[in-house]
mmCIF file of C-alpha atoms and ligand atoms in Angstrom:
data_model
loop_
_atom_site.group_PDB
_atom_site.id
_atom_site.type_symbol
_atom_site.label_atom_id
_atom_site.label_comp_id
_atom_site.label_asym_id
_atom_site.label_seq_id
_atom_site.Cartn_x
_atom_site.Cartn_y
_atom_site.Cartn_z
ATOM 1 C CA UNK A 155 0.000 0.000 0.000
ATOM 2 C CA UNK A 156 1.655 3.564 -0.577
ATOM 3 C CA UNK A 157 2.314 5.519 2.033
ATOM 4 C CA UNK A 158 0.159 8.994 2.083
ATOM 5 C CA UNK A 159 3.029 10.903 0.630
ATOM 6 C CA UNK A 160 2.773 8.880 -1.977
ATOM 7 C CA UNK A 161 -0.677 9.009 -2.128
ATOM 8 C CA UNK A 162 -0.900 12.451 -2.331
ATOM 9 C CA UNK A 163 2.055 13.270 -4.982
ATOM 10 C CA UNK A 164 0.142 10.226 -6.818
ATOM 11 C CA UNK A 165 -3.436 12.389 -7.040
ATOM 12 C CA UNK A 166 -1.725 15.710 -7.460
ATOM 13 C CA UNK A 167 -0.249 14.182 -10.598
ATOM 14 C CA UNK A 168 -2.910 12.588 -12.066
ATOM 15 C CA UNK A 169 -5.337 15.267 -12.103
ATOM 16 C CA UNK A 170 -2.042 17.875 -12.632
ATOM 17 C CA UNK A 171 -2.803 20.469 -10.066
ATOM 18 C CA UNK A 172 -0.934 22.509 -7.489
ATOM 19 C CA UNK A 173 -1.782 23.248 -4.130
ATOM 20 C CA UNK A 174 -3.272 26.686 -4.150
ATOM 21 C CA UNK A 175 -1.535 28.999 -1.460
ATOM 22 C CA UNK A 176 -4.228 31.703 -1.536
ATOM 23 C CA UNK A 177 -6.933 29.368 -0.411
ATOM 24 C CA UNK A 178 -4.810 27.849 1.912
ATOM 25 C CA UNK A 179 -4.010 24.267 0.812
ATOM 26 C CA UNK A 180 -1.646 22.182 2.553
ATOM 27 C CA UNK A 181 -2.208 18.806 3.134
ATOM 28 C CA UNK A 182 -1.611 16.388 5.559
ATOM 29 C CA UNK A 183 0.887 13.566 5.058
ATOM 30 C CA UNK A 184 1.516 12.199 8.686
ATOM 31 C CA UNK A 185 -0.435 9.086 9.463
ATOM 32 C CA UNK A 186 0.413 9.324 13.098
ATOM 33 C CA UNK A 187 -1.077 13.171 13.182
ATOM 34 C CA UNK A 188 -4.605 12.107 11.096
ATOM 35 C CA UNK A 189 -4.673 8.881 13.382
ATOM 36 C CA UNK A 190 -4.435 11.151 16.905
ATOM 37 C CA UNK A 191 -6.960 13.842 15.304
ATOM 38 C CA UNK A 192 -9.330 10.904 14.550
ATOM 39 C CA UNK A 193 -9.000 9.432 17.858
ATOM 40 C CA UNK A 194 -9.432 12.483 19.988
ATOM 41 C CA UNK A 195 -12.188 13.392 17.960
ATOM 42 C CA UNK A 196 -14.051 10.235 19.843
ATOM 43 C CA UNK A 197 -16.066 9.068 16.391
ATOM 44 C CA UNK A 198 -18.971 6.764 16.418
ATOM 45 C CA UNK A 199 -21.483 5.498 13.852
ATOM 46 C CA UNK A 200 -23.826 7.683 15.691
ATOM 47 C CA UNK A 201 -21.882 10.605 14.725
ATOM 48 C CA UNK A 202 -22.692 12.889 11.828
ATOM 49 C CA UNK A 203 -19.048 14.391 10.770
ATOM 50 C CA UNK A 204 -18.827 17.758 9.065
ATOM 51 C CA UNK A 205 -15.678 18.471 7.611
ATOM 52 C CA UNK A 206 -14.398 22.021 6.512
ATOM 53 C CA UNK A 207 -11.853 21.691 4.147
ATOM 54 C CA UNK A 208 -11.365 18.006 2.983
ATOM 55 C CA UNK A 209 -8.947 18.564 0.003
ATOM 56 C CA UNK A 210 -7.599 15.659 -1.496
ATOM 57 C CA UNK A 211 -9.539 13.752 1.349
ATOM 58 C CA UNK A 212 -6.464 12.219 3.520
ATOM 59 C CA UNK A 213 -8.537 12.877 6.722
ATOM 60 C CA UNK A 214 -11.846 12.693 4.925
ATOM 61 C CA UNK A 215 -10.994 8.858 4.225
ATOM 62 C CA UNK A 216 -10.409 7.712 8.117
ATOM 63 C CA UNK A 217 -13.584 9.704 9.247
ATOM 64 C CA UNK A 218 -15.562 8.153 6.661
ATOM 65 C CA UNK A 219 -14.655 4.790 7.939
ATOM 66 C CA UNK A 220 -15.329 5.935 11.603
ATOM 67 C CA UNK A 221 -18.304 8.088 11.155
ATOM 68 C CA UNK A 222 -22.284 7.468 10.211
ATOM 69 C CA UNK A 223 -22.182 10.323 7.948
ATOM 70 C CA UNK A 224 -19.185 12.980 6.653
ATOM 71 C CA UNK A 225 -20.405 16.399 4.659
ATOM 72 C CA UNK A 226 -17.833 17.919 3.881
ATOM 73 C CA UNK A 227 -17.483 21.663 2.629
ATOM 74 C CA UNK A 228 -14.837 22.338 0.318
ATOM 75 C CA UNK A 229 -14.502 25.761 -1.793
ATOM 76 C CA UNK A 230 -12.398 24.486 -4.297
ATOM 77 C CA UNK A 231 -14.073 22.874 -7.323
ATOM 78 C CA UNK A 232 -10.786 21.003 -8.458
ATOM 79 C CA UNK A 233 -10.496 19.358 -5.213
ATOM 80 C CA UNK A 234 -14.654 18.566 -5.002
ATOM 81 C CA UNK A 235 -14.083 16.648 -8.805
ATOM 82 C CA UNK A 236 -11.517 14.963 -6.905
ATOM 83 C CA UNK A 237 -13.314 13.909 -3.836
ATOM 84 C CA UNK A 238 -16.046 12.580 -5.833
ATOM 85 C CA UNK A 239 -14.035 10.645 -8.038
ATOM 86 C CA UNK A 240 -12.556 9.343 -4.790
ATOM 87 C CA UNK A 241 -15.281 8.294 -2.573
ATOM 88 C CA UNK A 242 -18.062 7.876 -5.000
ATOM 89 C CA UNK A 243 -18.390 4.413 -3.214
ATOM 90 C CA UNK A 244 -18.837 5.122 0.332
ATOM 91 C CA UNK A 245 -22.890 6.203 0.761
ATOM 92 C CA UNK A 246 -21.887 8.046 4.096
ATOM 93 C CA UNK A 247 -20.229 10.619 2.015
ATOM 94 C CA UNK A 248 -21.527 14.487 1.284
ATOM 95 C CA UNK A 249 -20.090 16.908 -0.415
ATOM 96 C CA UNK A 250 -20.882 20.798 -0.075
ATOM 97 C CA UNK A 251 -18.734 23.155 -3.127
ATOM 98 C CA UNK A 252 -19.603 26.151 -1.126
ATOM 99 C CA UNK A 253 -17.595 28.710 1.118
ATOM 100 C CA UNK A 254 -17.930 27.211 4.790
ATOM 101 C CA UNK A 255 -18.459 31.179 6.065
ATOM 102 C CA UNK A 256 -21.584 31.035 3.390
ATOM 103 C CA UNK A 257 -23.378 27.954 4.535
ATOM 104 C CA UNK A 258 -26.153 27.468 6.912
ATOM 105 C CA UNK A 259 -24.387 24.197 9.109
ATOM 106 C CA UNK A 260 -27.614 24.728 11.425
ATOM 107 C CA UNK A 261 -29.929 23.542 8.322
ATOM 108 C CA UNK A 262 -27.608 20.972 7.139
ATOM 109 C CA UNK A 263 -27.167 19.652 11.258
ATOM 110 C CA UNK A 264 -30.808 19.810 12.159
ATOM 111 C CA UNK A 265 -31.870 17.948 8.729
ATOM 112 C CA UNK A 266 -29.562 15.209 9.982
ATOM 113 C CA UNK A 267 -30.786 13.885 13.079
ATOM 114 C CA UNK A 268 -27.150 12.621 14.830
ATOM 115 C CA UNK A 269 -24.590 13.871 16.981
ATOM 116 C CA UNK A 270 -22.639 16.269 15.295
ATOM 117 C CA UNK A 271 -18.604 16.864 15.330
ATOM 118 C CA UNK A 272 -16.929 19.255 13.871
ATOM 119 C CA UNK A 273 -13.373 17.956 12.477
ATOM 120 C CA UNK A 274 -10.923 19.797 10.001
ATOM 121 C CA UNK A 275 -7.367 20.604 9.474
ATOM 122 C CA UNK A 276 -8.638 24.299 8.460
ATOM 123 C CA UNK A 277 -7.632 26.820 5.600
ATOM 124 C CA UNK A 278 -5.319 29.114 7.926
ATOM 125 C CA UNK A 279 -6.009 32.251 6.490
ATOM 126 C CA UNK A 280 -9.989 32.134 7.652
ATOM 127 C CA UNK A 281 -9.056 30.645 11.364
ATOM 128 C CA UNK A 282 -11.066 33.331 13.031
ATOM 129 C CA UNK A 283 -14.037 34.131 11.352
ATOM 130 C CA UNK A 284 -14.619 30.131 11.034
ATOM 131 C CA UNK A 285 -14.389 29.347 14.707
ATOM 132 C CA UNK A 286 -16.340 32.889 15.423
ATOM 133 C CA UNK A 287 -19.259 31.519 12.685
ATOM 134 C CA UNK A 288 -19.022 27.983 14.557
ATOM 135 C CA UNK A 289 -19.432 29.208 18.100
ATOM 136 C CA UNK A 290 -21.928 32.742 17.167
ATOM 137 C CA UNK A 291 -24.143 30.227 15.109
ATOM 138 C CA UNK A 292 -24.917 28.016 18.514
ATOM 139 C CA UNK A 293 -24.726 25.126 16.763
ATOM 140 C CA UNK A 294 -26.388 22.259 17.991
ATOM 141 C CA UNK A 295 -22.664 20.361 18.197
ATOM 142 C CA UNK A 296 -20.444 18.529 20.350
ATOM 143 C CA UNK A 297 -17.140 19.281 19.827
ATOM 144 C CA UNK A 298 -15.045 20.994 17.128
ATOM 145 C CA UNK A 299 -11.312 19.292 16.757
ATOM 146 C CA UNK A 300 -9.303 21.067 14.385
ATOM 147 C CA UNK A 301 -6.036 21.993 13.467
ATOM 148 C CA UNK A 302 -4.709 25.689 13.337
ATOM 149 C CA UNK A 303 -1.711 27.208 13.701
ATOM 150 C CA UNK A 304 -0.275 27.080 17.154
ATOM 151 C CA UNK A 305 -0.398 30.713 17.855
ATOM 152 C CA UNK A 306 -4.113 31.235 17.238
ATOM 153 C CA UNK A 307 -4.437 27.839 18.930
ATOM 154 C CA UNK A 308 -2.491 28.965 22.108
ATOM 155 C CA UNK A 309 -4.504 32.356 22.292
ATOM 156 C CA UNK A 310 -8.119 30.114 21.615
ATOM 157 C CA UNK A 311 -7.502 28.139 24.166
ATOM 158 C CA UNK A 312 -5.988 30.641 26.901
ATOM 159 C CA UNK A 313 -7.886 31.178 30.329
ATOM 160 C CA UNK A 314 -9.247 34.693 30.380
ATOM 161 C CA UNK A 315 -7.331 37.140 32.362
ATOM 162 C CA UNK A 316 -3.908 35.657 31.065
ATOM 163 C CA UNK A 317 -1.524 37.707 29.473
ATOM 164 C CA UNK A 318 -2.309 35.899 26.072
ATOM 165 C CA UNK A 319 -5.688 35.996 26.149
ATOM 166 C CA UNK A 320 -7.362 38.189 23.116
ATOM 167 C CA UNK A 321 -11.206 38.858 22.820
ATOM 168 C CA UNK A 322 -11.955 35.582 20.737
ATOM 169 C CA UNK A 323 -10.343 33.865 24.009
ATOM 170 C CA UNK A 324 -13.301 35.069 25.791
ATOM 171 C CA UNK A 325 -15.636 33.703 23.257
ATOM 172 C CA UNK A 326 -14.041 30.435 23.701
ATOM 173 C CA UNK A 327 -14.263 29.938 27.299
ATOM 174 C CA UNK A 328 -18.180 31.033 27.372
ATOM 175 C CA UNK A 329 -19.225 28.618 24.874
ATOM 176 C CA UNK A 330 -16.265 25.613 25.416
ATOM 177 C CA UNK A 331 -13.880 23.713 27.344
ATOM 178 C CA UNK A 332 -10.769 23.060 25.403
ATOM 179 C CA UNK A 333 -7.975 20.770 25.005
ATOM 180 C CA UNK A 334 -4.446 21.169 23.554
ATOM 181 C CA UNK A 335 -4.285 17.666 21.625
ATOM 182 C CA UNK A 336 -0.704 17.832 19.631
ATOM 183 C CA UNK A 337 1.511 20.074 18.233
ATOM 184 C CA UNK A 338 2.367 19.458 14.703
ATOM 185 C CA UNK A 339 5.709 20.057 12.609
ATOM 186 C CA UNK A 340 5.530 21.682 9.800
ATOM 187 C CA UNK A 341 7.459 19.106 7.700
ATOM 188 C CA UNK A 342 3.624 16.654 8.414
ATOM 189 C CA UNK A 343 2.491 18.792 5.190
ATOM 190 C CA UNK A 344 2.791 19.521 1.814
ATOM 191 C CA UNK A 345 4.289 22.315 0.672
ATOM 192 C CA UNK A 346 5.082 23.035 4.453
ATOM 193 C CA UNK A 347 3.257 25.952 5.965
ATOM 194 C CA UNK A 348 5.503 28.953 7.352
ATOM 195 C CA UNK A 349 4.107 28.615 10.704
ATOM 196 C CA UNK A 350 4.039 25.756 13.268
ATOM 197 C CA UNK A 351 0.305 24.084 13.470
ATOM 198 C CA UNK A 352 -1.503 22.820 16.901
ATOM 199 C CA UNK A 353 -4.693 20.148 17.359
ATOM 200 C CA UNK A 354 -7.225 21.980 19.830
ATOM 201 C CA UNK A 355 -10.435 20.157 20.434
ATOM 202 C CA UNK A 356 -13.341 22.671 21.494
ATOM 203 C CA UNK A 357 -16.316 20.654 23.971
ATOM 204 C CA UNK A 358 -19.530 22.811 23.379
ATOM 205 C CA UNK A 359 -20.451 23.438 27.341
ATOM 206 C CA UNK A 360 -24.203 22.234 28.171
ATOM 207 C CA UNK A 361 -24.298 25.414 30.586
ATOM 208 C CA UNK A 362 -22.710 28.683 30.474
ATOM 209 C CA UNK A 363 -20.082 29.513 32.876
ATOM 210 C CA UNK A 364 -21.312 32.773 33.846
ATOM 211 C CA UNK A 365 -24.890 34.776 33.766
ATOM 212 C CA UNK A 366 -25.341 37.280 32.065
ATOM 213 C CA UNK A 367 -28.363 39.384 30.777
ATOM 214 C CA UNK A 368 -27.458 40.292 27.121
ATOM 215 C CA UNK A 369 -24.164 38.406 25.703
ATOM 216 C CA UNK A 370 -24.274 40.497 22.963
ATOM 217 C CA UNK A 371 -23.684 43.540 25.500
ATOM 218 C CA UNK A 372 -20.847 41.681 26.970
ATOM 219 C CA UNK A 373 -19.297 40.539 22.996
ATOM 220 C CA UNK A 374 -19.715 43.980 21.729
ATOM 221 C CA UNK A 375 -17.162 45.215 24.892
ATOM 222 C CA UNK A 376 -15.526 42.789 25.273
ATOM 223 C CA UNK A 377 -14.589 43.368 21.613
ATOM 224 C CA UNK A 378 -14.433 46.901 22.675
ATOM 225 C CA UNK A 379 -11.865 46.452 25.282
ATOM 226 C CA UNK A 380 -9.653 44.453 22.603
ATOM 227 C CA UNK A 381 -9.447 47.234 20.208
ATOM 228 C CA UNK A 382 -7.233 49.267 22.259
ATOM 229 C CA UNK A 383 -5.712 46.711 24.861
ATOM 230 C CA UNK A 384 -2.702 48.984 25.492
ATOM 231 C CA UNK A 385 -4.924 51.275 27.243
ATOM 232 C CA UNK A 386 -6.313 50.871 30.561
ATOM 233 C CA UNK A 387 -9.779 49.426 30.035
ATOM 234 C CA UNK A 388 -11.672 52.500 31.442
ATOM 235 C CA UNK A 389 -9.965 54.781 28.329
ATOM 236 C CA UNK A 390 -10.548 51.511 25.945
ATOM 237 C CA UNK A 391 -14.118 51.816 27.094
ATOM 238 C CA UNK A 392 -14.676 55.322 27.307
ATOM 239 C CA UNK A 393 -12.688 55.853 23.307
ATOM 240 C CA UNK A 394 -14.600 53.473 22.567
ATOM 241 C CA UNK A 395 -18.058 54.495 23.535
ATOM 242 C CA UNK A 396 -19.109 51.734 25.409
ATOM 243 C CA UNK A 397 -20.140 53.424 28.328
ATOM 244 C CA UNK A 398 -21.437 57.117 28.741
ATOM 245 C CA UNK A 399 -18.112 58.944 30.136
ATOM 246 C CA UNK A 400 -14.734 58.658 31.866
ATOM 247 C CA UNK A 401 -17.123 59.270 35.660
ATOM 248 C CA UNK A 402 -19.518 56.291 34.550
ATOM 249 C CA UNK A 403 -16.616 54.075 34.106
ATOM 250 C CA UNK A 404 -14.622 55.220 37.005
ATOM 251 C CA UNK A 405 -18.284 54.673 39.246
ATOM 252 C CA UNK A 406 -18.870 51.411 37.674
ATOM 253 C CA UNK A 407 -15.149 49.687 38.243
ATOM 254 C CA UNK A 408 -15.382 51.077 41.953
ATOM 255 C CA UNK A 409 -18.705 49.128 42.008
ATOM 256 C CA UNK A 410 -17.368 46.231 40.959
ATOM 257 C CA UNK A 411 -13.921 46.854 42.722
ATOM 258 C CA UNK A 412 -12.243 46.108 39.828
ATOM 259 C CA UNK A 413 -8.360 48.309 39.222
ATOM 260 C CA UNK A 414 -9.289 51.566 37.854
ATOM 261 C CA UNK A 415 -5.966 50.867 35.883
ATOM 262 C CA UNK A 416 -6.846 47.059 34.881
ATOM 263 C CA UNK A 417 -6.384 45.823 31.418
ATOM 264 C CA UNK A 418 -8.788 44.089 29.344
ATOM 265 C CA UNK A 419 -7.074 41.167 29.150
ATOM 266 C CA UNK A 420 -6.874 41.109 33.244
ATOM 267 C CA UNK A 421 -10.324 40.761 33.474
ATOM 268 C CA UNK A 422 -12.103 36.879 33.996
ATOM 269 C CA UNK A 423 -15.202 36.671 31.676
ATOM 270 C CA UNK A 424 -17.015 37.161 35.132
ATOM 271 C CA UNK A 425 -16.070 40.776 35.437
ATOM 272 C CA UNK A 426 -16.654 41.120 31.606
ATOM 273 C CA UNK A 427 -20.176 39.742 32.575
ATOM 274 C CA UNK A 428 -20.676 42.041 35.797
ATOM 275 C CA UNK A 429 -19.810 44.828 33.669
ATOM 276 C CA UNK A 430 -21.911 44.198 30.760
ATOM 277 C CA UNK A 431 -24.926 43.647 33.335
ATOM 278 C CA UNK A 432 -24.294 46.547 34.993
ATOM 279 C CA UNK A 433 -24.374 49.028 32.427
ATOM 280 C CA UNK A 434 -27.571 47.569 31.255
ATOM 281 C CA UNK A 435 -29.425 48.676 34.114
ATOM 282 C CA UNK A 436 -27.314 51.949 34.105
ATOM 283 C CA UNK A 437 -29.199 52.264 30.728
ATOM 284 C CA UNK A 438 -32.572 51.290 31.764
ATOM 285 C CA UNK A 439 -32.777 53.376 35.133
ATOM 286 C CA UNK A 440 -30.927 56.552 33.905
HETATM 287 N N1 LIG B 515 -8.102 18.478 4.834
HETATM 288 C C1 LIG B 515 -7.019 18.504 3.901
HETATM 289 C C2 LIG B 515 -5.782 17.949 4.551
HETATM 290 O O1 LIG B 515 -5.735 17.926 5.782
HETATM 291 O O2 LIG B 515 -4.864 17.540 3.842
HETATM 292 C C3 LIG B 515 -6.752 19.921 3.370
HETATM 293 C C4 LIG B 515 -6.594 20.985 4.420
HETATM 294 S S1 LIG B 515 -6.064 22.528 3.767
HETATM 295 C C5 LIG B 515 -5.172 23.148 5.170
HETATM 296 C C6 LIG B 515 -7.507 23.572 3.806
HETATM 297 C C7 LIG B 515 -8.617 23.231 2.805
HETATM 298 O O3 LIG B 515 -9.668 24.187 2.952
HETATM 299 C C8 LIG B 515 -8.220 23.270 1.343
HETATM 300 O O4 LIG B 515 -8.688 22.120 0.694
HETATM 301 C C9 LIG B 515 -8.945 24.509 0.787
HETATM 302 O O5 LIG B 515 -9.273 24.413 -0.590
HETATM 303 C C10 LIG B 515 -10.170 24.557 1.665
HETATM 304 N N2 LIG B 515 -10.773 25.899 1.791
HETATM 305 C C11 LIG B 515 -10.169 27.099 1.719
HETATM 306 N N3 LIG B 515 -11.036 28.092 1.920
HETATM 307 C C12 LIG B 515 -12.244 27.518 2.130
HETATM 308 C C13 LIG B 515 -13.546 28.032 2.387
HETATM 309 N N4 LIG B 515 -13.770 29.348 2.504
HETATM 310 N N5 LIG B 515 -14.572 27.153 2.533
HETATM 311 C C14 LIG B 515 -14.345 25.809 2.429
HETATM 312 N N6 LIG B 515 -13.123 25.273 2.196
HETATM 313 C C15 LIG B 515 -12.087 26.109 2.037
#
C-alpha cells in the first residue's frame, strides 16, 4: 500500500494540479497526526461528521470509515471533482462546493438527526471568522477538533485574564472547554506551511459559565476592550463608547472593585459579565 506521501504526490499528478496557497491548501501527510486527530475526535457510527476543508480527502478517508455520515465543505471545485471521483463508493459521504463562512451548518445539522462533530485541518487564512461563525451560530454540536496554527491555537484556548488571552479567548471559554491535543511540525504537510500548526479540540459546554443578561452587551465590549488593549480598560471603554463617560466608568469599576488601571485582558469573563450587566441597568434606570 503507498504511504500517504505517496498518495498524495500520486493524485496531485494525475489530475495535474498545485496546491493553491491563496486558499490555503496544505495537506496532511503524517499518518500518526490524522490517526491522533481521529482518535481524539471520539467518532462513532452515531456521529454525523462535518468536515471544513477536505482537500484531497487524507482525513476525509479515516472519518468516513469511523463516522455514520461525513459532509464535507470544500470551496475548491478542483479538489470537489476529486473527492467525488474518490469516494463515490462510500454512501456516508456528502459533499458541499460552497464557502464554509456562506453555509447554513444549522440547516444541514438539524436535517440530519445525529450527533454532530466538527473535524478539520482548516484553511489558515480564515481561522477566526470560522471558529467565530461555529461558536456565534450556537450550533447544535459537540465538539469541534481542528487543526490551526499554534499561535491562534495557544490564544483560543488561553484562560481569560492571562496575558495571552485576546477577545476571541473570551468567546471560547463562554461557549467551550478546550484541550491542547498535539503540536504538529511543519514538515507533516505539503508544501510546508511557514508557521508551526496545533490540534485543539473545542467541547460545546451544556451550561454557560457565567450569567449574564445580554451576551451580545458583553461581545460587543468585550470586543471593545480588545481594540485598544494597550490602554487601561476605562480609556478603551470610554474611546470606545461603550459606556457614557470617563465618571460612569470610574463609578462602575469602583462598584465592581475592579483596578481603575486594569487591562482588558486582566479581566475573567465574570467581570466582563458584571460589567456588561451593569451598564444595562445603568441604561434602563438613567
Ligand atoms: N483536509 C485537507 C488535509 O488535511 O490535507 C486539506 C486541508 S487545507 C489546510 C484547507 C482546505 O480548505 C483546502 O482544501 C482549501 O481548498 C479549503 N478551503 C479554503 N477556503 C475555504 C472556504 N472558505 N470554505 C471551504 N473550504 C475552504
Amino acid at each position: 500500500m503507498p504511504n500517504i506521501l505517496e498518495e498524495t504526490n500520486f493524485i496531485l499528478k494525475k489530475y495535474n494540479i498545485r496546491a493553491n496557497k491563496s486558499l490555503g491548501q496544505n495537506f496532511l501527510i503524517n499518518q500518526d497526526v490524522i490517526d491522533k486527530i481521529v482518535d481524539s475526535a471520539n467518532i462513532s457510527k452515531e456521529d454525523l461528521i462535518i468536515e471544513i476543508g477536505p482537500g484531497l480527502g487524507t482525513l476525509t478517508k479515516e472519518l468516513l470509515e469511523r463516522a455514520g455520515k461525513v459532509i464535507c465543505i470544500e470551496l475548491d471545485t478542483k479538489m470537489v471533482k476529486i473527492l467525488k471521483d474518490r469516494f463515490s463508493l462510500y454512501k456516508n459521504f456528502e459533499i458541499i462546493n460552497e464557502d464554509v463562512l456562506k453555509v447554513d451548518l444549522n440547516e444541514i445539522i438539524q436535517n440530519e438527526h445525529k450527533t454532530c462533530k466538527i473535524v478539520a485541518n482548516l484553511p489558515y487564512y480564515i481561522t477566526t471568522p470560522i471558529i467565530m461563525k461555529l461558536l456565534e451560530s450556537k450550533l447544535d454540536i459537540e465538539s469541534i477538533t481542528v487543526m490551526i496554527q499554534k499561535e491562534v491555537a495557544e490564544r483560543l484556548i488561553a484562560t481569560p485574564g492571562q496575558k495571552l488571552a485576546g477577545a476571541i479567548t473570551y468567546t471560547v471559554y463562554y461557549y467551550c472547554e478546550s484541550e491542547k491535543i498535539l503540536e504538529v511540525p511543519n514538515s507533516s504537510f505539503i508544501p510546508e506551511p511557514e508557521v508551526t500548526s496545533e490540534v485543539i479540540k473545542l467541547k460545546i459546554r451544556k451550561t454557560t459559565p457565567v450569567n449574564v443578561t445580554s451576551e451580545k452587551e458583553m461581545f460587543s465590549i468585550i470586543k471593545t476592550a480588545f481594540m485598544q488593549r494597550r490602554k487601561t480598560l476605562i480609556n478603551a471603554l470610554t474611546n470606545g463608547n461603550a459606556v457614557k463617560n470617563k465618571q460612569e466608568a470610574l463609578q462602575i469599576f469602583e462598584d465592581l472593585k475592579i483596578d481603575a488601571n486594569a487591562r482588558a485582558e486582566e479581566l475573567t469573563l465574570n467581570q466582563f459579565a458584571d460589567l456588561a450587566n451593569l451598564l444595562q441597568t445603568n441604561r434602563k434606570y438613567k
